[in-house]
Short mmCIF file of C-alpha atoms in Angstrom, two decimals:
data_model
loop_
_atom_site.label_atom_id
_atom_site.label_comp_id
_atom_site.label_asym_id
_atom_site.label_seq_id
_atom_site.Cartn_x
_atom_site.Cartn_y
_atom_site.Cartn_z
CA UNK A 1 -137.02 55.72 18.62
CA UNK A 2 -135.11 52.45 18.22
CA UNK A 3 -135.31 51.91 21.97
CA UNK A 4 -139.12 52.10 21.89
CA UNK A 5 -139.34 49.76 18.91
CA UNK A 6 -137.12 47.28 20.74
CA UNK A 7 -139.43 47.59 23.73
CA UNK A 8 -142.45 46.50 21.68
CA UNK A 9 -140.49 43.69 20.02
CA UNK A 10 -139.40 42.38 23.43
CA UNK A 11 -143.02 42.54 24.61
CA UNK A 12 -144.10 40.40 21.63
CA UNK A 13 -141.36 37.85 22.39
CA UNK A 14 -142.34 37.69 26.07
CA UNK A 15 -145.94 37.10 25.02
CA UNK A 16 -144.93 34.17 22.79
CA UNK A 17 -142.77 32.59 25.51
CA UNK A 18 -145.63 32.83 28.03
CA UNK A 19 -147.95 31.04 25.62
CA UNK A 20 -145.35 28.28 25.09
CA UNK A 21 -145.49 27.42 28.82
CA UNK A 22 -142.79 26.46 31.31
CA UNK A 23 -139.69 24.67 30.09
CA UNK A 24 -137.29 22.24 31.79
CA UNK A 25 -133.61 21.49 31.58
CA UNK A 26 -132.39 18.61 29.43
CA UNK A 27 -130.48 17.32 32.46
CA UNK A 28 -133.74 16.69 34.32
CA UNK A 29 -134.67 13.06 34.87
CA UNK A 30 -138.09 13.69 33.37
CA UNK A 31 -141.39 15.36 34.09
CA UNK A 32 -142.61 15.48 37.63
CA UNK A 33 -145.69 13.51 36.66
CA UNK A 34 -143.67 10.49 35.52
CA UNK A 35 -141.54 10.53 38.67
CA UNK A 36 -144.68 10.74 40.75
CA UNK A 37 -146.16 7.84 38.80
CA UNK A 38 -143.10 5.69 39.46
CA UNK A 39 -143.20 6.47 43.16
CA UNK A 40 -146.87 5.63 43.49
CA UNK A 41 -146.45 2.38 41.58
CA UNK A 42 -143.51 1.34 43.75
CA UNK A 43 -145.42 2.21 46.88
CA UNK A 44 -148.43 0.15 45.82
CA UNK A 45 -146.22 -2.86 45.05
CA UNK A 46 -144.57 -2.52 48.43
CA UNK A 47 -147.94 -2.36 50.14
CA UNK A 48 -149.20 -5.45 48.32
CA UNK A 49 -146.14 -7.47 49.28
CA UNK A 50 -146.20 -6.60 53.01
CA UNK A 51 -149.10 -8.18 54.99
CA UNK A 52 -151.27 -5.87 57.04
CA UNK A 53 -151.22 -6.55 60.79
CA UNK A 54 -154.50 -5.69 62.53
CA UNK A 55 -154.55 -4.66 66.19
CA UNK A 56 -156.77 -6.43 68.77
CA UNK A 57 -159.80 -4.28 69.75
CA UNK A 58 -159.83 -2.87 73.27
CA UNK A 59 -162.51 -3.51 75.91
CA UNK A 60 -164.13 -0.09 75.32
CA UNK A 61 -164.41 -0.64 71.56
CA UNK A 62 -166.02 -4.09 72.08
CA UNK A 63 -168.59 -2.60 74.45
CA UNK A 64 -169.43 0.18 71.98
CA UNK A 65 -169.92 -2.35 69.20
CA UNK A 66 -172.21 -4.51 71.33
CA UNK A 67 -174.32 -1.45 72.26
CA UNK A 68 -174.69 -0.50 68.57
CA UNK A 69 -175.81 -4.01 67.67
CA UNK A 70 -178.39 -4.02 70.46
CA UNK A 71 -179.85 -0.72 69.23
CA UNK A 72 -180.17 -2.11 65.70
CA UNK A 73 -181.94 -5.20 66.98
CA UNK A 74 -184.37 -3.06 69.01
CA UNK A 75 -185.23 -0.92 65.98
CA UNK A 76 -185.80 -3.94 63.77
CA UNK A 77 -188.14 -5.52 66.34
CA UNK A 78 -190.07 -2.25 66.70
CA UNK A 79 -190.47 -1.96 62.93
CA UNK A 80 -191.66 -5.57 62.69
CA UNK A 81 -194.35 -4.91 65.33
CA UNK A 82 -195.86 -2.05 63.26
CA UNK A 83 -198.89 -2.70 61.12
CA UNK A 84 -198.69 -2.08 57.33
CA UNK A 85 -200.73 1.10 57.72
CA UNK A 86 -198.43 2.44 60.42
CA UNK A 87 -195.40 1.65 58.28
CA UNK A 88 -196.90 3.58 55.35
CA UNK A 89 -197.65 6.58 57.58
CA UNK A 90 -194.10 6.51 58.95
CA UNK A 91 -192.57 6.31 55.46
CA UNK A 92 -194.79 9.17 54.27
CA UNK A 93 -193.74 11.35 57.24
CA UNK A 94 -190.04 10.69 56.59
CA UNK A 95 -190.52 11.51 52.92
CA UNK A 96 -192.25 14.81 53.71
CA UNK A 97 -189.49 15.78 56.14
CA UNK A 98 -186.84 15.16 53.48
CA UNK A 99 -188.79 17.22 50.91
CA UNK A 100 -189.16 20.07 53.42
CA UNK A 101 -185.41 20.09 54.05
CA UNK A 102 -184.69 20.11 50.31
CA UNK A 103 -187.17 22.96 49.66
CA UNK A 104 -185.64 24.97 52.50
CA UNK A 105 -182.09 24.57 51.18
CA UNK A 106 -183.06 25.45 47.60
CA UNK A 107 -185.05 28.52 48.68
CA UNK A 108 -182.07 29.86 50.63
CA UNK A 109 -179.71 29.29 47.73
CA UNK A 110 -181.97 30.97 45.15
CA UNK A 111 -182.36 34.07 47.32
CA UNK A 112 -178.63 34.54 47.76
CA UNK A 113 -177.31 33.48 44.35
CA UNK A 114 -177.73 35.07 40.96
CA UNK A 115 -176.48 33.23 37.91
CA UNK A 116 -174.77 35.37 35.27
CA UNK A 117 -174.68 33.64 31.90
CA UNK A 118 -171.86 34.90 29.71
CA UNK A 119 -172.83 33.07 26.57
CA UNK A 120 -175.81 33.53 24.32
CA UNK A 121 -178.52 30.81 24.21
CA UNK A 122 -178.32 27.59 22.26
CA UNK A 123 -179.42 29.33 19.04
CA UNK A 124 -175.85 30.54 18.61
CA UNK A 125 -172.60 28.60 18.71
CA UNK A 126 -171.15 31.12 21.16
CA UNK A 127 -170.30 34.78 21.72
CA UNK A 128 -167.43 36.13 19.63
CA UNK A 129 -165.68 39.48 19.44
CA UNK A 130 -163.88 41.29 16.61
CA UNK A 131 -160.47 42.90 17.08
CA UNK A 132 -160.81 46.70 16.64
CA UNK A 133 -157.33 47.02 15.09
CA UNK A 134 -157.24 44.32 12.42
CA UNK A 135 -161.06 43.96 12.01
CA UNK A 136 -160.48 40.46 10.69
CA UNK A 137 -160.20 38.12 13.65
CA UNK A 138 -163.30 36.93 15.53
CA UNK A 139 -162.44 35.16 18.79
CA UNK A 140 -164.13 34.22 22.09
CA UNK A 141 -163.87 36.58 25.03
CA UNK A 142 -161.08 34.64 26.74
CA UNK A 143 -158.87 34.87 23.62
CA UNK A 144 -159.64 38.29 22.13
CA UNK A 145 -157.77 40.26 24.83
CA UNK A 146 -154.51 38.39 24.16
CA UNK A 147 -154.92 38.95 20.44
CA UNK A 148 -155.61 42.67 20.97
CA UNK A 149 -152.45 42.98 23.06
CA UNK A 150 -150.41 41.39 20.28
CA UNK A 151 -151.93 43.81 17.75
CA UNK A 152 -150.98 46.79 19.95
CA UNK A 153 -147.40 45.52 20.18
CA UNK A 154 -147.29 45.12 16.40
CA UNK A 155 -148.68 48.63 16.01
CA UNK A 156 -145.95 49.93 18.35
CA UNK A 157 -143.19 48.69 16.06
CA UNK A 158 -144.68 50.76 13.19
CA UNK A 159 -146.00 53.82 15.09
CA UNK A 160 -144.38 53.87 18.56
CA UNK A 161 -146.28 56.94 19.77
CA UNK A 162 -149.71 55.52 18.90
CA UNK A 163 -148.76 52.11 20.32
CA UNK A 164 -147.79 53.63 23.68
CA UNK A 165 -150.96 55.74 23.80
CA UNK A 166 -153.15 52.72 23.03
CA UNK A 167 -151.44 50.82 25.83
CA UNK A 168 -152.30 53.64 28.25
CA UNK A 169 -155.98 53.84 27.24
CA UNK A 170 -156.70 50.13 26.78
CA UNK A 171 -154.98 48.27 29.61
CA UNK A 172 -156.03 50.35 32.62
CA UNK A 173 -159.09 51.61 34.49
CA UNK A 174 -160.62 54.84 33.05
CA UNK A 175 -160.06 56.83 36.25
CA UNK A 176 -156.43 55.77 36.40
CA UNK A 177 -155.99 56.66 32.72
CA UNK A 178 -157.57 60.08 33.21
CA UNK A 179 -155.25 60.92 36.12
CA UNK A 180 -152.19 59.74 34.19
CA UNK A 181 -153.05 61.75 31.07
CA UNK A 182 -153.69 64.91 33.12
CA UNK A 183 -150.23 64.59 34.69
CA UNK A 184 -148.53 63.90 31.35
CA UNK A 185 -150.30 66.85 29.71
CA UNK A 186 -149.10 69.10 32.54
CA UNK A 187 -145.52 68.04 31.81
CA UNK A 188 -146.02 68.69 28.09
CA UNK A 189 -147.72 72.07 28.67
CA UNK A 190 -144.71 73.19 30.65
CA UNK A 191 -142.42 72.21 27.77
CA UNK A 192 -144.64 73.97 25.22
CA UNK A 193 -144.90 77.16 27.28
CA UNK A 194 -141.27 77.22 28.47
CA UNK A 195 -139.12 75.34 25.95
CA UNK A 196 -135.89 77.07 27.09
CA UNK A 197 -136.44 76.84 30.84
CA UNK A 198 -134.32 73.96 32.20
CA UNK A 199 -136.51 73.87 35.28
CA UNK A 200 -139.18 72.08 33.22
CA UNK A 201 -136.69 69.79 31.45
CA UNK A 202 -136.51 67.29 34.30
CA UNK A 203 -138.93 65.09 36.25
CA UNK A 204 -137.91 63.57 39.57
CA UNK A 205 -138.76 59.88 39.41
CA UNK A 206 -139.42 59.63 43.18
CA UNK A 207 -141.83 62.57 42.99
CA UNK A 208 -145.19 61.53 44.44
CA UNK A 209 -147.20 62.71 41.43
CA UNK A 210 -145.02 60.78 38.99
CA UNK A 211 -144.63 57.67 41.18
CA UNK A 212 -148.37 57.30 41.83
CA UNK A 213 -149.97 58.61 38.62
CA UNK A 214 -147.54 57.94 35.75
CA UNK A 215 -145.07 55.18 36.62
CA UNK A 216 -147.63 52.38 37.29
CA UNK A 217 -149.36 52.94 33.92
CA UNK A 218 -147.79 50.85 31.16
CA UNK A 219 -146.99 53.01 28.14
CA UNK A 220 -146.67 56.30 30.06
CA UNK A 221 -142.91 56.12 30.82
CA UNK A 222 -142.36 54.98 27.23
CA UNK A 223 -144.11 58.15 25.97
CA UNK A 224 -141.62 60.28 27.90
CA UNK A 225 -138.70 58.30 26.47
CA UNK A 226 -140.20 58.69 23.00
CA UNK A 227 -140.22 62.47 23.45
CA UNK A 228 -136.51 62.39 24.30
CA UNK A 229 -136.43 61.98 28.08
CA UNK A 230 -133.56 59.92 29.47
CA UNK A 231 -132.94 58.66 32.97
CA UNK A 232 -130.08 60.44 34.68
CA UNK A 233 -128.76 60.63 38.23
CA UNK A 234 -128.37 64.24 39.32
CA UNK A 235 -126.74 65.42 42.55
CA UNK A 236 -128.68 67.84 44.75
CA UNK A 237 -127.15 71.15 45.82
CA UNK A 238 -127.80 70.59 49.53
CA UNK A 239 -126.62 66.98 49.52
CA UNK A 240 -123.30 65.28 49.19
CA UNK A 241 -122.63 61.89 47.69
CA UNK A 242 -125.13 60.08 45.49
CA UNK A 243 -127.99 62.02 43.93
CA UNK A 244 -131.51 61.20 42.76
CA UNK A 245 -132.77 59.70 39.51
CA UNK A 246 -134.51 62.07 37.08
CA UNK A 247 -136.06 61.98 33.65
CA UNK A 248 -134.21 64.70 31.71
CA UNK A 249 -134.96 65.92 28.19
CA UNK A 250 -132.23 67.56 26.10
CA UNK A 251 -132.76 71.17 24.96
CA UNK A 252 -132.97 70.22 21.27
CA UNK A 253 -135.81 67.75 21.99
CA UNK A 254 -137.58 70.22 24.27
CA UNK A 255 -137.66 72.75 21.41
CA UNK A 256 -139.70 70.38 19.16
CA UNK A 257 -142.92 72.14 20.09
CA UNK A 258 -145.04 70.90 17.19
CA UNK A 259 -144.20 67.25 17.83
CA UNK A 260 -144.96 67.64 21.54
CA UNK A 261 -148.31 69.28 20.69
CA UNK A 262 -149.15 66.39 18.36
CA UNK A 263 -148.41 63.79 21.05
CA UNK A 264 -150.48 65.76 23.57
CA UNK A 265 -153.44 65.91 21.16
CA UNK A 266 -153.27 62.15 20.59
CA UNK A 267 -153.16 61.55 24.34
CA UNK A 268 -156.36 63.55 24.84
CA UNK A 269 -158.35 62.37 21.82
CA UNK A 270 -157.46 58.66 21.54
CA UNK A 271 -160.22 56.33 22.69
CA UNK A 272 -159.66 52.96 24.38
CA UNK A 273 -159.66 49.95 22.10
CA UNK A 274 -162.55 47.67 22.96
CA UNK A 275 -163.37 44.39 21.20
CA UNK A 276 -166.56 44.71 19.15
CA UNK A 277 -169.33 42.14 19.55
CA UNK A 278 -169.56 39.94 16.47
CA UNK A 279 -173.17 39.65 15.33
CA UNK A 280 -172.45 36.16 13.95
CA UNK A 281 -174.90 36.73 11.09
CA UNK A 282 -176.77 33.66 9.92
CA UNK A 283 -179.41 33.47 7.21
CA UNK A 284 -182.04 30.72 7.16
CA UNK A 285 -184.55 29.77 4.49
CA UNK A 286 -187.12 27.66 6.37
CA UNK A 287 -189.33 25.20 4.52
CA UNK A 288 -192.96 25.00 5.59
CA UNK A 289 -193.13 21.35 4.43
CA UNK A 290 -190.28 20.43 6.72
CA UNK A 291 -191.90 22.21 9.67
CA UNK A 292 -195.17 20.36 8.99
CA UNK A 293 -193.41 17.02 8.86
CA UNK A 294 -191.63 17.81 12.12
CA UNK A 295 -194.94 18.59 13.81
CA UNK A 296 -196.44 15.32 12.60
CA UNK A 297 -193.67 13.37 14.32
CA UNK A 298 -194.42 14.80 17.76
CA UNK A 299 -195.50 12.09 20.24
CA UNK A 300 -198.87 12.09 21.98
CA UNK A 301 -197.18 12.73 25.33
CA UNK A 302 -196.16 16.15 24.00
CA UNK A 303 -199.78 17.31 24.26
CA UNK A 304 -200.82 15.43 27.44
CA UNK A 305 -200.67 16.54 31.08
CA UNK A 306 -199.57 14.06 33.71
CA UNK A 307 -200.73 13.83 37.32
CA UNK A 308 -197.37 15.22 38.49
CA UNK A 309 -197.88 18.30 36.32
CA UNK A 310 -201.28 18.92 37.92
CA UNK A 311 -199.84 18.53 41.41
CA UNK A 312 -197.01 20.99 40.70
CA UNK A 313 -199.45 23.50 39.28
CA UNK A 314 -201.70 23.15 42.34
CA UNK A 315 -198.70 23.65 44.63
CA UNK A 316 -197.66 26.84 42.79
CA UNK A 317 -201.20 28.23 42.94
CA UNK A 318 -201.45 27.50 46.67
CA UNK A 319 -198.18 29.34 47.30
CA UNK A 320 -199.39 32.32 45.26
CA UNK A 321 -202.66 32.49 47.25
CA UNK A 322 -200.72 32.40 50.53
CA UNK A 323 -198.49 35.25 49.39
CA UNK A 324 -201.47 37.36 48.38
CA UNK A 325 -203.10 36.85 51.78
CA UNK A 326 -200.02 38.18 53.59
CA UNK A 327 -199.10 41.81 54.24
CA UNK A 328 -195.96 42.18 52.15
CA UNK A 329 -193.61 45.14 51.83
CA UNK A 330 -192.16 46.41 48.58
CA UNK A 331 -188.76 44.96 49.48
CA UNK A 332 -190.32 41.53 49.94
CA UNK A 333 -192.05 41.71 46.57
CA UNK A 334 -188.84 42.79 44.84
CA UNK A 335 -186.94 39.97 46.52
CA UNK A 336 -189.46 37.45 45.21
CA UNK A 337 -189.18 38.94 41.74
CA UNK A 338 -185.40 38.53 41.79
CA UNK A 339 -185.68 34.99 43.14
CA UNK A 340 -184.44 32.38 40.66
CA UNK A 341 -183.56 35.21 38.28
CA UNK A 342 -181.08 34.34 35.55
CA UNK A 343 -179.30 37.39 34.24
CA UNK A 344 -178.08 37.11 30.64
CA UNK A 345 -175.46 39.40 29.14
CA UNK A 346 -176.07 38.42 25.53
CA UNK A 347 -179.06 37.26 23.53
CA UNK A 348 -179.78 35.69 20.14
CA UNK A 349 -182.41 37.41 18.01
CA UNK A 350 -184.02 36.23 14.79
CA UNK A 351 -185.78 38.56 12.36
CA UNK A 352 -188.39 36.94 10.12
CA UNK A 353 -189.09 38.61 6.75
CA UNK A 354 -192.32 38.37 4.73
CA UNK A 355 -190.63 36.04 2.24
CA UNK A 356 -189.95 33.53 5.01
CA UNK A 357 -186.22 34.22 5.21
CA UNK A 358 -184.86 34.53 8.74
CA UNK A 359 -181.67 36.33 9.77
CA UNK A 360 -180.05 35.76 13.15
CA UNK A 361 -177.62 37.87 15.17
CA UNK A 362 -176.09 38.15 18.64
CA UNK A 363 -176.67 41.28 20.75
CA UNK A 364 -175.93 42.56 24.22
CA UNK A 365 -178.88 42.64 26.58
CA UNK A 366 -178.13 46.29 27.42
CA UNK A 367 -178.04 47.41 23.78
CA UNK A 368 -180.86 49.64 22.59
CA UNK A 369 -183.51 48.70 20.07
CA UNK A 370 -182.09 51.31 17.69
CA UNK A 371 -179.02 49.06 17.33
CA UNK A 372 -181.28 46.22 16.17
CA UNK A 373 -182.97 48.52 13.65
CA UNK A 374 -179.59 49.68 12.30
CA UNK A 375 -178.40 46.09 11.92
CA UNK A 376 -181.54 45.06 10.02
CA UNK A 377 -181.33 48.19 7.85
CA UNK A 378 -177.76 47.27 6.94
CA UNK A 379 -178.99 43.92 5.58
CA UNK A 380 -181.56 45.51 3.25
CA UNK A 381 -180.85 46.03 -0.42
CA UNK A 382 -182.70 49.36 -0.22
CA UNK A 383 -181.92 50.84 3.19
CA UNK A 384 -184.37 53.73 2.67
CA UNK A 385 -187.42 51.43 2.99
CA UNK A 386 -189.31 52.37 6.18
CA UNK A 387 -190.07 49.29 8.24
CA UNK A 388 -191.18 48.18 11.69
CA UNK A 389 -190.20 45.33 13.97
CA UNK A 390 -192.82 43.44 15.96
CA UNK A 391 -192.21 41.50 19.17
CA UNK A 392 -193.23 37.82 19.57
CA UNK A 393 -196.51 39.11 21.09
CA UNK A 394 -197.12 41.27 17.98
CA UNK A 395 -196.30 44.50 19.80
CA UNK A 396 -194.45 47.31 18.01
CA UNK A 397 -190.80 47.66 19.07
CA UNK A 398 -190.01 51.40 19.07
CA UNK A 399 -186.86 52.48 17.27
CA UNK A 400 -186.75 55.82 19.09
CA UNK A 401 -186.08 55.97 22.80
CA UNK A 402 -183.78 54.26 25.25
CA UNK A 403 -185.50 50.87 25.47
CA UNK A 404 -183.05 47.96 25.68
CA UNK A 405 -183.37 44.33 24.62
CA UNK A 406 -183.79 43.31 28.24
CA UNK A 407 -186.50 45.88 28.96
CA UNK A 408 -188.73 44.72 26.09
CA UNK A 409 -188.29 41.05 27.10
CA UNK A 410 -186.31 39.85 24.09
CA UNK A 411 -183.81 38.06 26.35
CA UNK A 412 -182.46 35.39 26.10
CA UNK A 413 -183.81 34.53 22.63
CA UNK A 414 -186.70 35.82 20.55
CA UNK A 415 -188.08 35.95 17.03
CA UNK A 416 -189.21 39.38 15.84
CA UNK A 417 -191.21 40.07 12.69
CA UNK A 418 -190.16 42.46 9.92
CA UNK A 419 -193.01 44.55 8.51
CA UNK A 420 -192.88 47.24 5.85
CA UNK A 421 -195.19 50.20 6.37
CA UNK A 422 -198.57 49.62 4.63
CA UNK A 423 -198.35 52.67 2.33
CA UNK A 424 -195.03 51.42 0.94
CA UNK A 425 -196.59 48.00 0.30
CA UNK A 426 -199.43 49.61 -1.66
CA UNK A 427 -197.00 51.68 -3.73
CA UNK A 428 -194.95 48.60 -4.58
CA UNK A 429 -198.12 46.66 -5.49
CA UNK A 430 -199.19 49.46 -7.84
CA UNK A 431 -195.86 49.17 -9.64
CA UNK A 432 -196.19 45.41 -9.97
CA UNK A 433 -193.62 44.55 -7.31
CA UNK A 434 -194.19 42.35 -4.29
CA UNK A 435 -192.70 42.67 -0.84
CA UNK A 436 -192.46 38.88 -0.71
CA UNK A 437 -189.63 38.91 -3.22
CA UNK A 438 -186.19 38.01 -1.90
CA UNK A 439 -184.69 41.16 -3.43
CA UNK A 440 -185.50 43.08 -0.25
CA UNK A 441 -182.24 41.70 1.16
CA UNK A 442 -178.77 42.21 -0.25
CA UNK A 443 -177.38 39.58 -2.59
CA UNK A 444 -174.43 39.04 -0.24
CA UNK A 445 -176.87 38.26 2.57
CA UNK A 446 -178.90 35.87 0.41
CA UNK A 447 -175.72 33.98 -0.49
CA UNK A 448 -175.37 32.94 3.18
CA UNK A 449 -178.65 31.02 3.26
CA UNK A 450 -178.76 27.66 4.99
CA UNK A 451 -181.51 25.30 6.04
CA UNK A 452 -183.20 26.02 9.35
#
């Protein structure tokens, strides 16, 4: 037991030393950057003090230079002989050729590339995740994994068995974990069924099943040591000299059937620890006066259409007409649909209540609409109130079913409307209550209000 605890403590120390970075000896002359700086400075001073001697050009180089100058003179004379109209036509042709080359390069790049955006849109300050062990820390994706590893090591010092099992499930691919657990459970089943049979008290470390399925998985060898297995070199009957290395469990540890059954049950039932997406709840209380004032400050150009806008629109319509006139396969249509597609993994959603209060949260694009309904229901003071959510186009978002945020076009950012069922509104009106009151949300939620 102490050996396993020391293992987790050493892991925590190694983690801290890796974060601290590389060290250097006190006997070193200094960082490599400073030495490099001194060398470069000395070299530059040396170069400035020594005059540069230029070589005399050869006959071939002089002839090449004269030919280049003659070509330039010929081009300049030809351009001077052109009329202004011809010069304009030539400039227009060169400009169109450059635009064609640019369009060709961009079309090729958009067909072959697909941008995956990790972060949520500008509505949120970023995407954060909550540690499943401490449930207190909210960190970005590039930091949460290191924090989770530290929490597992801390858990291992208190509960070594659970720490080792969490290492197995969390740090490896599911297929690799499944194969490892099947092999470990086979070892434990043999001990449970035959606690007195010494044949099942040892595991050959060079055995193919152990070497390929158990040894590479961090936490699996530590589980065996936690059960009482120790490494021992045992001589073979048909060999002379040095023997092979085995994991051997003493008879008294092999007879602890209940403890072995408990470890086996934890191995089979423990789920991998995955960081949970932080909704980053924000509550806004927008002011209609402020919105009106903001609209009044919009410039006239905001509402006008320039000549360039008309030309771009005409170009897009011409391209659409040409595509419709062509015989196109399904694969071609799907390729055009994917063209310039930006795939988001997270989205920011705002829910607007009848009172004008807006709540905002971060969701995964593959999450179902039922998750959005559950989140909104958790913010209500009375979670029994039946309500509906409407899309930005005033379409009902179904709570039942497998529809995701991406499928109903809520990505990357949208504002949905909260609406209580009409019969509930009438009942509340008959009792003298109004749905526009702020009491529909929890007091803790209302305390987070900020200006929009």
